[in-house]
Amino acid sequence: MKGTYLGEFEEVVLLAVAIRSGDAYGAAVTSEIEQQMGRSVNLGAVHSALHRLEEKGLVNSQMGGATAERGGRRKRLYSVTIAGKRALEEIHQLRNQMWESIPKTAWS
């Protein structure tokens, strides 16, 4: 397993996999990110991030069934592992801690 440091884009992809639980494949993850963040995302970049996340043990994948809409091709479905869930929880906690540490005078 590679290191578990998450870059910003990897974090976004991991969150999208969690949101699409049970239906997280490359195009669906890309669509979820575009919908949630209001920005276009390159499918190849998502696949690269998914590959890195799998190498880090933060997601795992399995082949789904063949579908007619994909011309009989199968989808690779991703799910967040326990380590991936833990990584997201740690990031969430760290970000909240940092937001709460901003002095009120910083906004005036």
mmCIF file with all atom_site columns, N, CA, C and O in Angstrom, residues 62-81:
data_model
loop_
_atom_site.group_PDB
_atom_site.id
_atom_site.type_symbol
_atom_site.label_atom_id
_atom_site.label_alt_id
_atom_site.label_comp_id
_atom_site.label_asym_id
_atom_site.label_entity_id
_atom_site.label_seq_id
_atom_site.pdbx_PDB_ins_code
_atom_site.Cartn_x
_atom_site.Cartn_y
_atom_site.Cartn_z
_atom_site.occupancy
_atom_site.B_iso_or_equiv
_atom_site.pdbx_formal_charge
_atom_site.auth_seq_id
_atom_site.auth_comp_id
_atom_site.auth_asym_id
_atom_site.auth_atom_id
_atom_site.pdbx_PDB_model_num
ATOM 1  N N  . GLN A 1 62 ? -14.457 -3.627 -8.125  1.00 0.00 ? 62 GLN A N  1
ATOM 2  C CA . GLN A 1 62 ? -14.843 -4.914 -8.681  1.00 0.00 ? 62 GLN A CA 1
ATOM 3  C C  . GLN A 1 62 ? -15.601 -4.649 -9.971  1.00 0.00 ? 62 GLN A C  1
ATOM 4  O O  . GLN A 1 62 ? -16.171 -3.570 -10.148 1.00 0.00 ? 62 GLN A O  1
ATOM 5  N N  . MET A 1 63 ? -15.573 -5.611 -10.856 1.00 0.00 ? 63 MET A N  1
ATOM 6  C CA . MET A 1 63 ? -16.276 -5.455 -12.120 1.00 0.00 ? 63 MET A CA 1
ATOM 7  C C  . MET A 1 63 ? -17.758 -5.720 -11.909 1.00 0.00 ? 63 MET A C  1
ATOM 8  O O  . MET A 1 63 ? -18.141 -6.699 -11.270 1.00 0.00 ? 63 MET A O  1
ATOM 9  N N  . GLY A 1 64 ? -18.591 -4.815 -12.450 1.00 0.00 ? 64 GLY A N  1
ATOM 10 C CA . GLY A 1 64 ? -20.035 -5.001 -12.408 1.00 0.00 ? 64 GLY A CA 1
ATOM 11 C C  . GLY A 1 64 ? -20.481 -5.813 -13.615 1.00 0.00 ? 64 GLY A C  1
ATOM 12 O O  . GLY A 1 64 ? -19.656 -6.247 -14.428 1.00 0.00 ? 64 GLY A O  1
ATOM 13 N N  . GLY A 1 65 ? -21.772 -5.988 -13.731 1.00 0.00 ? 65 GLY A N  1
ATOM 14 C CA . GLY A 1 65 ? -22.311 -6.750 -14.845 1.00 0.00 ? 65 GLY A CA 1
ATOM 15 C C  . GLY A 1 65 ? -22.302 -5.942 -16.138 1.00 0.00 ? 65 GLY A C  1
ATOM 16 O O  . GLY A 1 65 ? -22.236 -4.724 -16.127 1.00 0.00 ? 65 GLY A O  1
ATOM 17 N N  . ALA A 1 66 ? -22.371 -6.639 -17.263 1.00 0.00 ? 66 ALA A N  1
ATOM 18 C CA . ALA A 1 66 ? -22.426 -5.992 -18.569 1.00 0.00 ? 66 ALA A CA 1
ATOM 19 C C  . ALA A 1 66 ? -23.795 -5.353 -18.748 1.00 0.00 ? 66 ALA A C  1
ATOM 20 O O  . ALA A 1 66 ? -24.806 -5.878 -18.289 1.00 0.00 ? 66 ALA A O  1
ATOM 21 N N  . THR A 1 67 ? -23.817 -4.173 -19.382 1.00 0.00 ? 67 THR A N  1
ATOM 22 C CA . THR A 1 67 ? -25.091 -3.491 -19.618 1.00 0.00 ? 67 THR A CA 1
ATOM 23 C C  . THR A 1 67 ? -25.238 -3.170 -21.094 1.00 0.00 ? 67 THR A C  1
ATOM 24 O O  . THR A 1 67 ? -24.251 -2.922 -21.795 1.00 0.00 ? 67 THR A O  1
ATOM 25 N N  . ALA A 1 68 ? -26.477 -3.140 -21.548 1.00 0.00 ? 68 ALA A N  1
ATOM 26 C CA . ALA A 1 68 ? -26.753 -2.829 -22.952 1.00 0.00 ? 68 ALA A CA 1
ATOM 27 C C  . ALA A 1 68 ? -26.381 -1.391 -23.264 1.00 0.00 ? 68 ALA A C  1
ATOM 28 O O  . ALA A 1 68 ? -25.880 -1.098 -24.360 1.00 0.00 ? 68 ALA A O  1
ATOM 29 N N  . GLU A 1 69 ? -26.597 -0.482 -22.287 1.00 0.00 ? 69 GLU A N  1
ATOM 30 C CA . GLU A 1 69 ? -26.288 0.931  -22.523 1.00 0.00 ? 69 GLU A CA 1
ATOM 31 C C  . GLU A 1 69 ? -24.803 1.160  -22.788 1.00 0.00 ? 69 GLU A C  1
ATOM 32 O O  . GLU A 1 69 ? -24.423 2.163  -23.371 1.00 0.00 ? 69 GLU A O  1
ATOM 33 N N  . ARG A 1 70 ? -23.969 0.254  -22.342 1.00 0.00 ? 70 ARG A N  1
ATOM 34 C CA . ARG A 1 70 ? -22.522 0.365  -22.564 1.00 0.00 ? 70 ARG A CA 1
ATOM 35 C C  . ARG A 1 70 ? -22.057 -0.623 -23.635 1.00 0.00 ? 70 ARG A C  1
ATOM 36 O O  . ARG A 1 70 ? -20.890 -0.978 -23.700 1.00 0.00 ? 70 ARG A O  1
ATOM 37 N N  . GLY A 1 71 ? -22.983 -1.098 -24.458 1.00 0.00 ? 71 GLY A N  1
ATOM 38 C CA . GLY A 1 71 ? -22.629 -2.005 -25.548 1.00 0.00 ? 71 GLY A CA 1
ATOM 39 C C  . GLY A 1 71 ? -22.118 -3.345 -25.048 1.00 0.00 ? 71 GLY A C  1
ATOM 40 O O  . GLY A 1 71 ? -21.271 -3.974 -25.675 1.00 0.00 ? 71 GLY A O  1
ATOM 41 N N  . GLY A 1 72 ? -22.623 -3.763 -23.894 1.00 0.00 ? 72 GLY A N  1
ATOM 42 C CA . GLY A 1 72 ? -22.228 -5.051 -23.336 1.00 0.00 ? 72 GLY A CA 1
ATOM 43 C C  . GLY A 1 72 ? -20.957 -4.997 -22.504 1.00 0.00 ? 72 GLY A C  1
ATOM 44 O O  . GLY A 1 72 ? -20.497 -6.018 -21.987 1.00 0.00 ? 72 GLY A O  1
ATOM 45 N N  . ARG A 1 73 ? -20.370 -3.804 -22.387 1.00 0.00 ? 73 ARG A N  1
ATOM 46 C CA . ARG A 1 73 ? -19.153 -3.687 -21.566 1.00 0.00 ? 73 ARG A CA 1
ATOM 47 C C  . ARG A 1 73 ? -19.524 -3.603 -20.097 1.00 0.00 ? 73 ARG A C  1
ATOM 48 O O  . ARG A 1 73 ? -20.596 -3.143 -19.723 1.00 0.00 ? 73 ARG A O  1
ATOM 49 N N  . ARG A 1 74 ? -18.619 -4.037 -19.271 1.00 0.00 ? 74 ARG A N  1
ATOM 50 C CA . ARG A 1 74 ? -18.829 -4.009 -17.824 1.00 0.00 ? 74 ARG A CA 1
ATOM 51 C C  . ARG A 1 74 ? -18.238 -2.747 -17.226 1.00 0.00 ? 74 ARG A C  1
ATOM 52 O O  . ARG A 1 74 ? -17.299 -2.182 -17.776 1.00 0.00 ? 74 ARG A O  1
ATOM 53 N N  . LYS A 1 75 ? -18.801 -2.318 -16.098 1.00 0.00 ? 75 LYS A N  1
ATOM 54 C CA . LYS A 1 75 ? -18.286 -1.150 -15.378 1.00 0.00 ? 75 LYS A CA 1
ATOM 55 C C  . LYS A 1 75 ? -17.401 -1.622 -14.234 1.00 0.00 ? 75 LYS A C  1
ATOM 56 O O  . LYS A 1 75 ? -17.682 -2.641 -13.611 1.00 0.00 ? 75 LYS A O  1
ATOM 57 N N  . ARG A 1 76 ? -16.354 -0.845 -13.951 1.00 0.00 ? 76 ARG A N  1
ATOM 58 C CA . ARG A 1 76 ? -15.565 -1.090 -12.744 1.00 0.00 ? 76 ARG A CA 1
ATOM 59 C C  . ARG A 1 76 ? -16.172 -0.231 -11.648 1.00 0.00 ? 76 ARG A C  1
ATOM 60 O O  . ARG A 1 76 ? -16.179 0.990  -11.727 1.00 0.00 ? 76 ARG A O  1
ATOM 61 N N  . LEU A 1 77 ? -16.711 -0.877 -10.629 1.00 0.00 ? 77 LEU A N  1
ATOM 62 C CA . LEU A 1 77 ? -17.391 -0.187 -9.538  1.00 0.00 ? 77 LEU A CA 1
ATOM 63 C C  . LEU A 1 77 ? -16.446 -0.035 -8.348  1.00 0.00 ? 77 LEU A C  1
ATOM 64 O O  . LEU A 1 77 ? -15.793 -0.993 -7.939  1.00 0.00 ? 77 LEU A O  1
ATOM 65 N N  . TYR A 1 78 ? -16.398 1.179  -7.797  1.00 0.00 ? 78 TYR A N  1
ATOM 66 C CA . TYR A 1 78 ? -15.509 1.492  -6.682  1.00 0.00 ? 78 TYR A CA 1
ATOM 67 C C  . TYR A 1 78 ? -16.307 1.678  -5.406  1.00 0.00 ? 78 TYR A C  1
ATOM 68 O O  . TYR A 1 78 ? -17.442 2.152  -5.435  1.00 0.00 ? 78 TYR A O  1
ATOM 69 N N  . SER A 1 79 ? -15.697 1.316  -4.300  1.00 0.00 ? 79 SER A N  1
ATOM 70 C CA . SER A 1 79 ? -16.302 1.580  -2.989  1.00 0.00 ? 79 SER A CA 1
ATOM 71 C C  . SER A 1 79 ? -15.199 2.017  -2.025  1.00 0.00 ? 79 SER A C  1
ATOM 72 O O  . SER A 1 79 ? -14.031 1.661  -2.185  1.00 0.00 ? 79 SER A O  1
ATOM 73 N N  . VAL A 1 80 ? -15.602 2.803  -1.057  1.00 0.00 ? 80 VAL A N  1
ATOM 74 C CA . VAL A 1 80 ? -14.658 3.327  -0.067  1.00 0.00 ? 80 VAL A CA 1
ATOM 75 C C  . VAL A 1 80 ? -14.353 2.231  0.948   1.00 0.00 ? 80 VAL A C  1
ATOM 76 O O  . VAL A 1 80 ? -15.258 1.569  1.454   1.00 0.00 ? 80 VAL A O  1
ATOM 77 N N  . THR A 1 81 ? -13.078 2.024  1.234   1.00 0.00 ? 81 THR A N  1
ATOM 78 C CA . THR A 1 81 ? -12.672 1.035  2.237   1.00 0.00 ? 81 THR A CA 1
ATOM 79 C C  . THR A 1 81 ? -12.772 1.651  3.644   1.00 0.00 ? 81 THR A C  1
ATOM 80 O O  . THR A 1 81 ? -13.008 2.859  3.787   1.00 0.00 ? 81 THR A O  1
#
